[in-house]
JSON list of C-alpha atoms in Angstrom, two decimals:
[
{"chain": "A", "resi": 279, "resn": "UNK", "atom": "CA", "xyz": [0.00, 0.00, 0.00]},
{"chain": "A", "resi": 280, "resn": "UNK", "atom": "CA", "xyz": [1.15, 3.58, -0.11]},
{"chain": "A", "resi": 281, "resn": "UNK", "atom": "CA", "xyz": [0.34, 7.08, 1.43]},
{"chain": "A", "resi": 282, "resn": "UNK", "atom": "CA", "xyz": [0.26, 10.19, -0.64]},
{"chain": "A", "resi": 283, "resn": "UNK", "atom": "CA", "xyz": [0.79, 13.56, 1.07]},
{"chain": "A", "resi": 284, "resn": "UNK", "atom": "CA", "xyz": [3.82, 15.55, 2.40]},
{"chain": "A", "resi": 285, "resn": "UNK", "atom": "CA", "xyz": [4.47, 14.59, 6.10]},
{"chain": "A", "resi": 286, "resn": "UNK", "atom": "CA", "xyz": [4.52, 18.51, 6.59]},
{"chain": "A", "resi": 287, "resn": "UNK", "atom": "CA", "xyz": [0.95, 17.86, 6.61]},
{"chain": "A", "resi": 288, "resn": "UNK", "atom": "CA", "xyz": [-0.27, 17.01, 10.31]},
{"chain": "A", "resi": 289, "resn": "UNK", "atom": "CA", "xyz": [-2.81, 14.93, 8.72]},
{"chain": "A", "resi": 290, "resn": "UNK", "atom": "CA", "xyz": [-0.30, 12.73, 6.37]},
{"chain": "A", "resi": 291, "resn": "UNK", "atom": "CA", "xyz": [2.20, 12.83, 9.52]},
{"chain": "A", "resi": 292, "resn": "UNK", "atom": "CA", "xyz": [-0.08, 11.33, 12.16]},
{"chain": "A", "resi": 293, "resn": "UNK", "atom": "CA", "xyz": [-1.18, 8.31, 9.58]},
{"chain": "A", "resi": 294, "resn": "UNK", "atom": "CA", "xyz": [2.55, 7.52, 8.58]},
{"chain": "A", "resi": 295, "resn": "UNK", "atom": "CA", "xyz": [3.37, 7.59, 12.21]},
{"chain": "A", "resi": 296, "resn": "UNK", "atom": "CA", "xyz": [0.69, 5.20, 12.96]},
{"chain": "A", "resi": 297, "resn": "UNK", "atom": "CA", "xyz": [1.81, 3.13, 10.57]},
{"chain": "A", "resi": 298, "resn": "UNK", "atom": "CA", "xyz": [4.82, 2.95, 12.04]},
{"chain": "A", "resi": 299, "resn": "UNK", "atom": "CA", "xyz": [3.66, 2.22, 15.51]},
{"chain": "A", "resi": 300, "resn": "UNK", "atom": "CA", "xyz": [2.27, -0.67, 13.87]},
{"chain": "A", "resi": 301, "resn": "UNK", "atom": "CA", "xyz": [4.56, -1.86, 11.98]},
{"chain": "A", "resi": 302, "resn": "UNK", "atom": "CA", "xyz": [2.89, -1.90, 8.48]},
{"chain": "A", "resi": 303, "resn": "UNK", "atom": "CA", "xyz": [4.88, -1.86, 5.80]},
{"chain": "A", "resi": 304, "resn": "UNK", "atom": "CA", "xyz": [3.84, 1.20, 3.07]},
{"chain": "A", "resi": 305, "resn": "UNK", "atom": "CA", "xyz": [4.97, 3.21, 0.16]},
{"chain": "A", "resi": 306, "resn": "UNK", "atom": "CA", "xyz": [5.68, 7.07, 0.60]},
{"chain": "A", "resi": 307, "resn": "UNK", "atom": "CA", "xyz": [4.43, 9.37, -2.52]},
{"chain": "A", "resi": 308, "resn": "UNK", "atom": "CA", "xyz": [4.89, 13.05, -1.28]},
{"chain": "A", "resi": 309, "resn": "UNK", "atom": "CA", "xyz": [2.66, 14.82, -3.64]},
{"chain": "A", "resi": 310, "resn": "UNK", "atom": "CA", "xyz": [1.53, 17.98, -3.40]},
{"chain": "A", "resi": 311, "resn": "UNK", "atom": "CA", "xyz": [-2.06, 18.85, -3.13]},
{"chain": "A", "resi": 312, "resn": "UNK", "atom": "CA", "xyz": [-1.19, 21.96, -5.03]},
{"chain": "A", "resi": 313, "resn": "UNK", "atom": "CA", "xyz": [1.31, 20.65, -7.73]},
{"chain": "A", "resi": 314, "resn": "UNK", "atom": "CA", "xyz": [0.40, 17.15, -7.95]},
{"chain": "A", "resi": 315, "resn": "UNK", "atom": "CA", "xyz": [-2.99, 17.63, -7.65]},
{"chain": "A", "resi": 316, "resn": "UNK", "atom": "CA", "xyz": [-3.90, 15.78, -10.45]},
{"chain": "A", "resi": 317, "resn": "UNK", "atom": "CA", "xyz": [-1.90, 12.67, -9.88]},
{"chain": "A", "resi": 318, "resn": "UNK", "atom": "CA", "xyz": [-3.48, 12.61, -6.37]},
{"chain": "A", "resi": 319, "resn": "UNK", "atom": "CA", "xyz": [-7.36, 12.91, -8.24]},
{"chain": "A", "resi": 320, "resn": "UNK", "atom": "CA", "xyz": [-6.26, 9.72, -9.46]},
{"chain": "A", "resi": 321, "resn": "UNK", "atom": "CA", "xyz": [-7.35, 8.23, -6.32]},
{"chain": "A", "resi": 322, "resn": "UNK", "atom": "CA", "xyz": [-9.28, 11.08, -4.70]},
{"chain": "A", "resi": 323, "resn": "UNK", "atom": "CA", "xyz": [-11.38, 12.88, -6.44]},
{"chain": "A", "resi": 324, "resn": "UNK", "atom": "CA", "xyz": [-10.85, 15.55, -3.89]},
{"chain": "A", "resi": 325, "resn": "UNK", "atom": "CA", "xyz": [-7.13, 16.04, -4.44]},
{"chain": "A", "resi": 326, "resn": "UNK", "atom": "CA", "xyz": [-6.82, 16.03, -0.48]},
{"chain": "A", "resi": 327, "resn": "UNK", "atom": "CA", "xyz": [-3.99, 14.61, 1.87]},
{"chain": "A", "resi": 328, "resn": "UNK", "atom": "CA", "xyz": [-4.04, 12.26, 3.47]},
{"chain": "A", "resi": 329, "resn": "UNK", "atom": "CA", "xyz": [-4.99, 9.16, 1.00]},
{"chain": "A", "resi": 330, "resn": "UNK", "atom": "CA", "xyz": [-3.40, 5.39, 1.56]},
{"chain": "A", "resi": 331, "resn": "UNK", "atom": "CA", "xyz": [-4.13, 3.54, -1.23]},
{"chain": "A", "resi": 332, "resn": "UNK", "atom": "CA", "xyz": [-4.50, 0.05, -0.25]},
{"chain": "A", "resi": 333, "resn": "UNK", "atom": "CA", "xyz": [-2.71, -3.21, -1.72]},
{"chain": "A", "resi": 334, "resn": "UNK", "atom": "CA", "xyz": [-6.32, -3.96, -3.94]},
{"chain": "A", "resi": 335, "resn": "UNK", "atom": "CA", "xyz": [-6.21, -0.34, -5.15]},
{"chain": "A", "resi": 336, "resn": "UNK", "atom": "CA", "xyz": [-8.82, 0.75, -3.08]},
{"chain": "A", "resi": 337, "resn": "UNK", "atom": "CA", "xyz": [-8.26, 4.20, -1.97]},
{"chain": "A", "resi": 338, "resn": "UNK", "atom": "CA", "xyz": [-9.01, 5.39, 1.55]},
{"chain": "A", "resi": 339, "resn": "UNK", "atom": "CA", "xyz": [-9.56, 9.14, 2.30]},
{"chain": "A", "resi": 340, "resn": "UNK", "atom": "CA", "xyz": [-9.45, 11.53, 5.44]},
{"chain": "A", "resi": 341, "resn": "UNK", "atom": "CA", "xyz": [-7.48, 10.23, 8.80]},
{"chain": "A", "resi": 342, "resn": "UNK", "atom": "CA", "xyz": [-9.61, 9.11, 10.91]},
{"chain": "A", "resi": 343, "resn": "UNK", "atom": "CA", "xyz": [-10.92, 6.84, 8.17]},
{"chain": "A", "resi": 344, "resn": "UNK", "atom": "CA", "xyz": [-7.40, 5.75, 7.89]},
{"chain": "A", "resi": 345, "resn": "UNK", "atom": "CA", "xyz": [-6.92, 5.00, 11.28]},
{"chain": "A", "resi": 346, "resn": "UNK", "atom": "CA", "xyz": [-10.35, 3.39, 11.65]},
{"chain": "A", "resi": 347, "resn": "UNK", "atom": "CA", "xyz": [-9.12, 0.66, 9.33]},
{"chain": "A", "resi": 348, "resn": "UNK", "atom": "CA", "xyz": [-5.82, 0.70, 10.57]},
{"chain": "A", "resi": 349, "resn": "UNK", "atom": "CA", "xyz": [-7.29, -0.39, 13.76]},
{"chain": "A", "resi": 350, "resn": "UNK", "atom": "CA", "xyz": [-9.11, -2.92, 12.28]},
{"chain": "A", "resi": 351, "resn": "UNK", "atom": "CA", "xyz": [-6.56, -4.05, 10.41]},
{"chain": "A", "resi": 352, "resn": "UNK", "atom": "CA", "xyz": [-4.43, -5.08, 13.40]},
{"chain": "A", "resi": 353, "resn": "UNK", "atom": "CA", "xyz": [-6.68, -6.12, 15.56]},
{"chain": "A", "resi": 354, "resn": "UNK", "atom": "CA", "xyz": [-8.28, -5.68, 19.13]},
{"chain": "A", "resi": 355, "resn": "UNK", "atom": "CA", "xyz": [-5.22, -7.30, 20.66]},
{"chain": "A", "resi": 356, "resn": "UNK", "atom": "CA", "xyz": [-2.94, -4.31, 18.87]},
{"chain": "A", "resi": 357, "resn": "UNK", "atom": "CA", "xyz": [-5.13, -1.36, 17.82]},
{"chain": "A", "resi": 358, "resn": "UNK", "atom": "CA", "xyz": [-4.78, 1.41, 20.53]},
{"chain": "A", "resi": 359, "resn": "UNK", "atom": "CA", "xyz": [-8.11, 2.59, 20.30]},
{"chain": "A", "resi": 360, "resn": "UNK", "atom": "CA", "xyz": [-11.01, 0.77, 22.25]},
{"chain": "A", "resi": 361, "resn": "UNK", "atom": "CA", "xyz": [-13.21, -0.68, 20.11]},
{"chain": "A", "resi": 362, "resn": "UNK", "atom": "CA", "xyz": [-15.79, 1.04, 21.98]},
{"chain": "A", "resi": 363, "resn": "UNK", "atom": "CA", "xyz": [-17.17, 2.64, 25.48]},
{"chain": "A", "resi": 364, "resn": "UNK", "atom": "CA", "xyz": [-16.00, 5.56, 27.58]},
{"chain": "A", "resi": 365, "resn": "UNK", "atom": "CA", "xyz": [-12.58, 5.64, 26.70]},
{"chain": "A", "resi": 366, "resn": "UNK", "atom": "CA", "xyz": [-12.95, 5.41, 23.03]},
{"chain": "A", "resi": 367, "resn": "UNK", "atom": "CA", "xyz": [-15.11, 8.49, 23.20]},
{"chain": "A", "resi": 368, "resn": "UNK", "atom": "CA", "xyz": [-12.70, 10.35, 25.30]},
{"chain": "A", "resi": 369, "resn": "UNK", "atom": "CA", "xyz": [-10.03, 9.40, 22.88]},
{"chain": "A", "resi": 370, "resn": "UNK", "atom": "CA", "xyz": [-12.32, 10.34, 19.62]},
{"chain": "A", "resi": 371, "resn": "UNK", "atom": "CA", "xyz": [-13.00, 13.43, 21.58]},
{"chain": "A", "resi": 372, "resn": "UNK", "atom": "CA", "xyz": [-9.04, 14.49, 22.08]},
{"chain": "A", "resi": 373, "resn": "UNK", "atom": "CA", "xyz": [-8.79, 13.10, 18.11]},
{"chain": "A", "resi": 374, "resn": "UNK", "atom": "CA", "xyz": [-11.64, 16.02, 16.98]},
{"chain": "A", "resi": 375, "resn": "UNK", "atom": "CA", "xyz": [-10.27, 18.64, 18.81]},
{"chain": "A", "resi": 376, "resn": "UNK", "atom": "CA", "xyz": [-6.61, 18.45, 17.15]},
{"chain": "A", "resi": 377, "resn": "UNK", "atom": "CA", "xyz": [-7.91, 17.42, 13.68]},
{"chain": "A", "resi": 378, "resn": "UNK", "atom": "CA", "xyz": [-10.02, 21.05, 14.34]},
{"chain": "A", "resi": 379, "resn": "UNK", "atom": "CA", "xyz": [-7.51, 22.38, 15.63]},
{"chain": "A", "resi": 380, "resn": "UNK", "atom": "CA", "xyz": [-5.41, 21.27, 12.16]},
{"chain": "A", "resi": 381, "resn": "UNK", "atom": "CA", "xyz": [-8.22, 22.72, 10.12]},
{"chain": "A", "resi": 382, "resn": "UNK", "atom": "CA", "xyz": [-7.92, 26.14, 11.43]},
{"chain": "A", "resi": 383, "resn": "UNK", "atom": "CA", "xyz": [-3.90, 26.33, 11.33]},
{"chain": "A", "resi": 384, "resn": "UNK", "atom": "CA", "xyz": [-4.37, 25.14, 8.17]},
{"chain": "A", "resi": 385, "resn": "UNK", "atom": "CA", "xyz": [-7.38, 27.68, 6.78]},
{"chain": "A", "resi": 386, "resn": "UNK", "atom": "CA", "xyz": [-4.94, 30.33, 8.75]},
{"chain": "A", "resi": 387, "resn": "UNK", "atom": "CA", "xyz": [-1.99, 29.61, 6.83]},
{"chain": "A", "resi": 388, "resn": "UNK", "atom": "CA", "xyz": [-3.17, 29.45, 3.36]},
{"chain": "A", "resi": 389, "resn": "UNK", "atom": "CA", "xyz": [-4.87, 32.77, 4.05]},
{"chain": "A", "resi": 390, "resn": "UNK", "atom": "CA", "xyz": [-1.65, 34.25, 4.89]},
{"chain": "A", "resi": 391, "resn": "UNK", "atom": "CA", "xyz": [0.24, 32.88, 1.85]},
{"chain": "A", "resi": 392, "resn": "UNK", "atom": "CA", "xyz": [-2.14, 32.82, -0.84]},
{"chain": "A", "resi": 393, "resn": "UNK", "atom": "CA", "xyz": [-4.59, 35.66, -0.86]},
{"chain": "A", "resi": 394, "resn": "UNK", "atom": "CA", "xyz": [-2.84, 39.26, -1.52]},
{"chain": "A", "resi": 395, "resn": "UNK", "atom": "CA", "xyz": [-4.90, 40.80, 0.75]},
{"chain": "A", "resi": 396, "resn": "UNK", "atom": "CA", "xyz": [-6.41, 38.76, 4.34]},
{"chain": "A", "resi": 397, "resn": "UNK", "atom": "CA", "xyz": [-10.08, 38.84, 5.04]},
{"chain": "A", "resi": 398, "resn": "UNK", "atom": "CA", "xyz": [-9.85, 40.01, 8.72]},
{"chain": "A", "resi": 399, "resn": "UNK", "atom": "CA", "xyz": [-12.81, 38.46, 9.99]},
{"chain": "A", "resi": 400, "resn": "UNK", "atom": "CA", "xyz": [-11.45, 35.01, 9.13]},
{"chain": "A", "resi": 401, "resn": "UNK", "atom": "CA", "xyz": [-8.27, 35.42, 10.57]},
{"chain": "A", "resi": 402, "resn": "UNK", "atom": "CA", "xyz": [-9.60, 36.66, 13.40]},
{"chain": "A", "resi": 403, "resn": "UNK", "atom": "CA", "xyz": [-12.01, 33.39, 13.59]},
{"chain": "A", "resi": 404, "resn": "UNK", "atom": "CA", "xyz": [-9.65, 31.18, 12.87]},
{"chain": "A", "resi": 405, "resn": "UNK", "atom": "CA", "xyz": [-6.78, 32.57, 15.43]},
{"chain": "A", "resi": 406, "resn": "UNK", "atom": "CA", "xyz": [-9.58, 33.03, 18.54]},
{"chain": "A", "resi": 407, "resn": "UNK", "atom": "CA", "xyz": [-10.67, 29.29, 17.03]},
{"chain": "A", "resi": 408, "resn": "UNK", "atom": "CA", "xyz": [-7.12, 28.15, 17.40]},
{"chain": "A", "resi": 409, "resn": "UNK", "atom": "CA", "xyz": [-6.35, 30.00, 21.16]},
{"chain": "A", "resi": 410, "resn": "UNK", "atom": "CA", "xyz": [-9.41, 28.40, 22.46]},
{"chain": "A", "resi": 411, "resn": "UNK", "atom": "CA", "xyz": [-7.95, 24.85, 21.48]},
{"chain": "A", "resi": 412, "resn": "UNK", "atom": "CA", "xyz": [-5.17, 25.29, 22.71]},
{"chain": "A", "resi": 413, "resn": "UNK", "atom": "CA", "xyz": [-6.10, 26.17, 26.20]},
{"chain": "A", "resi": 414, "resn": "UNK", "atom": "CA", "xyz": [-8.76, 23.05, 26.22]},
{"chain": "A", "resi": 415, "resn": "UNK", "atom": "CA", "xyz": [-6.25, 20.62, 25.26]},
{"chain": "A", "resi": 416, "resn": "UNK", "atom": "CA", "xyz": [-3.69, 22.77, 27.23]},
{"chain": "A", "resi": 417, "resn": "UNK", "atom": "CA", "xyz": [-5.71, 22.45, 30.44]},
{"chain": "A", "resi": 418, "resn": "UNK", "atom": "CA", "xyz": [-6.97, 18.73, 29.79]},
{"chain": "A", "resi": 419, "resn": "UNK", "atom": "CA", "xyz": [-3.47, 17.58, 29.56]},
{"chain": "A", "resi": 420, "resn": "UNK", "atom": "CA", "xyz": [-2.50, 19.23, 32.78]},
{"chain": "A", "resi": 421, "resn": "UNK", "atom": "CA", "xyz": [-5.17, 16.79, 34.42]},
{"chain": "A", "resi": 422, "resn": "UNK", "atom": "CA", "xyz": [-3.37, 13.89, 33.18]},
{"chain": "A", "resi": 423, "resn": "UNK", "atom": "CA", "xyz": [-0.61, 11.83, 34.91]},
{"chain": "A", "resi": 424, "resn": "UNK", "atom": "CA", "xyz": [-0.05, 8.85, 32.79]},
{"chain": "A", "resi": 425, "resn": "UNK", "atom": "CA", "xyz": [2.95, 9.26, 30.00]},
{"chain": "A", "resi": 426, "resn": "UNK", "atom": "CA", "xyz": [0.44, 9.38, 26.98]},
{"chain": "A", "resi": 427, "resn": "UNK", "atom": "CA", "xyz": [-2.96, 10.59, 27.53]},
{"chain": "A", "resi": 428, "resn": "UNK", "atom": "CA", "xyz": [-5.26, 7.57, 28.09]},
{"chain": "A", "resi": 429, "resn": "UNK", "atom": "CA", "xyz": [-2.54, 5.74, 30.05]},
{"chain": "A", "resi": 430, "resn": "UNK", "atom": "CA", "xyz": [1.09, 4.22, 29.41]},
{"chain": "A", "resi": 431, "resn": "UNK", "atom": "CA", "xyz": [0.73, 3.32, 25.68]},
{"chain": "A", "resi": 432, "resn": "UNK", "atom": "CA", "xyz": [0.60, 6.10, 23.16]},
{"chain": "A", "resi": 433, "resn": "UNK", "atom": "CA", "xyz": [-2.67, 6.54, 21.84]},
{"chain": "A", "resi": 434, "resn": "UNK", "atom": "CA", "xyz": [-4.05, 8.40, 18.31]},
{"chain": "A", "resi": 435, "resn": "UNK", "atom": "CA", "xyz": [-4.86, 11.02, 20.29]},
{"chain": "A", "resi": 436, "resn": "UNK", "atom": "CA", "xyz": [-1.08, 11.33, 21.49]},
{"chain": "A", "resi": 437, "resn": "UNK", "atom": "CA", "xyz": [0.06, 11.63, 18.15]},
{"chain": "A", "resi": 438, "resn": "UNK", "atom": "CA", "xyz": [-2.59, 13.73, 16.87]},
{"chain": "A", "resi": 439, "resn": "UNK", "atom": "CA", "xyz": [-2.19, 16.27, 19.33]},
{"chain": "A", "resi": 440, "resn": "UNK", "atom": "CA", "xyz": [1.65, 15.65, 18.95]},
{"chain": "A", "resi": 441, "resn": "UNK", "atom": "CA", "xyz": [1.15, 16.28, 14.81]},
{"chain": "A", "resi": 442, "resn": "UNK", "atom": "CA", "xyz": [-0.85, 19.54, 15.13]},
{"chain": "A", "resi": 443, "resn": "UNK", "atom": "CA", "xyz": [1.29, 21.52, 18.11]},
{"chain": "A", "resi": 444, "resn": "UNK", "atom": "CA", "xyz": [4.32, 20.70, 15.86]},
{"chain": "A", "resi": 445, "resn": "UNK", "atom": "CA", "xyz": [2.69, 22.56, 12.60]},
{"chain": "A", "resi": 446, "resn": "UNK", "atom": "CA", "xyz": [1.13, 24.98, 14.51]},
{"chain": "A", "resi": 447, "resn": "UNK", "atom": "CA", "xyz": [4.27, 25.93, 16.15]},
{"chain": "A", "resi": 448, "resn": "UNK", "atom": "CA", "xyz": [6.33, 25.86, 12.05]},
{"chain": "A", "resi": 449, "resn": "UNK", "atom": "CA", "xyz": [3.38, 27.93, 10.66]},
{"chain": "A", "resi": 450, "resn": "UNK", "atom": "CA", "xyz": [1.85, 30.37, 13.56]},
{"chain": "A", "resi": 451, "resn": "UNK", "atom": "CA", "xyz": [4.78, 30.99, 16.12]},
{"chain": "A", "resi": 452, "resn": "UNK", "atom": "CA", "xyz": [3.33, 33.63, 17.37]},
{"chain": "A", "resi": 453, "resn": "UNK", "atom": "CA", "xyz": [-0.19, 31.86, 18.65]},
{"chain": "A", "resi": 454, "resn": "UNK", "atom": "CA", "xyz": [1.80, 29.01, 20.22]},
{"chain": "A", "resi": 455, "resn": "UNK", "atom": "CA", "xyz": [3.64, 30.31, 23.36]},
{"chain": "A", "resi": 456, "resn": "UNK", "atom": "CA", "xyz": [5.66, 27.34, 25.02]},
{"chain": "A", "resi": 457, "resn": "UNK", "atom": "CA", "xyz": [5.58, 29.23, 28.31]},
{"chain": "A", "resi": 458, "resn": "UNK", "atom": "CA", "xyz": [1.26, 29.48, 27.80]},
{"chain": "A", "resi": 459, "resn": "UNK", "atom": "CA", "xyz": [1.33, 25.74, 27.12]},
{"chain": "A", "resi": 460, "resn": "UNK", "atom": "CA", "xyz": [3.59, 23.77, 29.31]},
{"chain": "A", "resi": 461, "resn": "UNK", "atom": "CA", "xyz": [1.79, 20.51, 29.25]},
{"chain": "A", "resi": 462, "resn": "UNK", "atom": "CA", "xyz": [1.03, 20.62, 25.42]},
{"chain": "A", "resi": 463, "resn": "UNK", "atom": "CA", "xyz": [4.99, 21.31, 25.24]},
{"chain": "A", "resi": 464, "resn": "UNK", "atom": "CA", "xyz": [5.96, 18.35, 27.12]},
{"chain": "A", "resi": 465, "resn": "UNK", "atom": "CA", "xyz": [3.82, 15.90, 25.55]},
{"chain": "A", "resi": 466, "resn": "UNK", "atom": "CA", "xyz": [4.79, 17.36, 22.13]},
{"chain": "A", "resi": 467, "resn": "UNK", "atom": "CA", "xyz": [8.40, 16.91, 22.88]},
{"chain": "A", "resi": 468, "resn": "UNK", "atom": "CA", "xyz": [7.76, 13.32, 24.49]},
{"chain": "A", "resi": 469, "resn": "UNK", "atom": "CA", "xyz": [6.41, 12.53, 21.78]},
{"chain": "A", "resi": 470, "resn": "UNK", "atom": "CA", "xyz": [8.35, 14.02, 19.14]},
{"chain": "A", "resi": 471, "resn": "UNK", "atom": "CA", "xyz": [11.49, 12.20, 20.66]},
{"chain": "A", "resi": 472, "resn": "UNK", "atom": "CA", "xyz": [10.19, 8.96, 20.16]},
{"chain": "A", "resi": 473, "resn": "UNK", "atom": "CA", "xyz": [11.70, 7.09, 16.78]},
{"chain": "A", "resi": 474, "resn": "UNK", "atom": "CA", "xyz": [8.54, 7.04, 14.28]},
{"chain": "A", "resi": 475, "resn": "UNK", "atom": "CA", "xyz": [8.60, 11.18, 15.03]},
{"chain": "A", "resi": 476, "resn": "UNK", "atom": "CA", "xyz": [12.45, 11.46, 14.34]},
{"chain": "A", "resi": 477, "resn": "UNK", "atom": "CA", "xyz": [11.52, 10.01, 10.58]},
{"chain": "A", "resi": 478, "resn": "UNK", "atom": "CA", "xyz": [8.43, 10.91, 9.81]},
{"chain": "A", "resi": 479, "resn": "UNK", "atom": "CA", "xyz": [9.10, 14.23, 9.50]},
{"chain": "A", "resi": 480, "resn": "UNK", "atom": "CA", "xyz": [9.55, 17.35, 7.40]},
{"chain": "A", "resi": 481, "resn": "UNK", "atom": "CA", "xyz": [9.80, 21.13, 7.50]},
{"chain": "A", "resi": 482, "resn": "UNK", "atom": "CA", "xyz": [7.29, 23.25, 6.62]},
{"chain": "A", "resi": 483, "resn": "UNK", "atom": "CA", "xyz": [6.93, 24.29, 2.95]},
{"chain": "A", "resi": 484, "resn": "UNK", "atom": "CA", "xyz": [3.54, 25.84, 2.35]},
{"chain": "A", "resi": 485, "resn": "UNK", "atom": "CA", "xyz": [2.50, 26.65, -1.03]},
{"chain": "A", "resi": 486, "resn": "UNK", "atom": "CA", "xyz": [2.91, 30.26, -2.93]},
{"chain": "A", "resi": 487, "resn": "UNK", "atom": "CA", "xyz": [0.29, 32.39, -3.67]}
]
């Protein structure tokens, strides 16, 4: 199978970590939703990131999707997401807010770098969108005491959250203030010292307008 997307993508990045985790074997194609967009229409007729195309050609779309059949793929005995109950809903829950919280750093940054002149009403939505986050996932990872934050074994939510604080930090420095969000800091760096984070990686390079 292989995964199309640049891992400067939070999305891309937290499925090719996952992978990883798991220990799937998979083919990297880092195209470009902007210049390869037509190579990636090929299998998604919405020329978005991420899509893993599987060994049968089908062609899966969106991350939690991804994920969803990544867990199934391995198994109860493997997948780190309950199947179902309390604890998969506080994981989902921890899951929407980054992927959001993605969306919005995302929106932010290709308002910045491809319209001439910024519509002030979305940046200002999207940065009070973004600081309010922030401080949920900021004080809800304060709470916690395990390593990761369902417990001792890194969870999608873990590298989700991981994923996003990383881009945000690349693409709005000036909305993510280490000092404003020590726990989100530490679990980013936990997490980003871990092996699957030290490859899957790669700097920011957003598209020009």
């Amino acid at each position: 199978m292989f995964l199309i997307g640049q891992y400067d993508s939070p999305f891309v990045r937290r499925v090719a970590i996952a992978l990883r985790l798991y220990g799937l074997a998979f083919e990297h194609r880092p195209w470009s939703t902007f210049g390869d967009a037509d190579k990636i229409a090929a299998y998604n007729p919405l020329r978005r990131v991420p899509t893993l195309v599987l060994d049968d050609g089908e062609a899966l779309i969106e991350s939690m999707v991804i994920l969803d059949y990544l867990d199934e793929h391995v198994g109860e005995g493997k997948a780190v997401l309950p199947r179902g109950g309390a604890e998969r809903r506080k994981h989902l829950r921890i899951c929407a807010l980054a992927s959001g919280l993605g969306d919005k750093a995302v929106s932010l940054l290709y308002e910045r770098v491809l319209r001439k002149e910024q519509l002030a009403l979305w940046v200002e939505r999207c940065q009070a969108q973004i600081g309010d986050v922030l401080k949920v996932l900021e004080a809800e990872r304060a709470k916690v005491t395990t390593p990761y934050w369902l417990g001792d074994r890194i969870g999608h939510a873990d590298v989700a959250v991981a994923c996003v604080v990383r881009f945000t930090r690349e693409a709005h420095p000036q909305l993510f203030d280490a000092a404003r969000y020590p726990a989100l800091s530490a679990h980013a760096e936990r997490c980003e010292a871990l092996a699957p984070f030290q490859e899957i990686v790669q700097p920011l390079a957003p598209p020009k307008g």
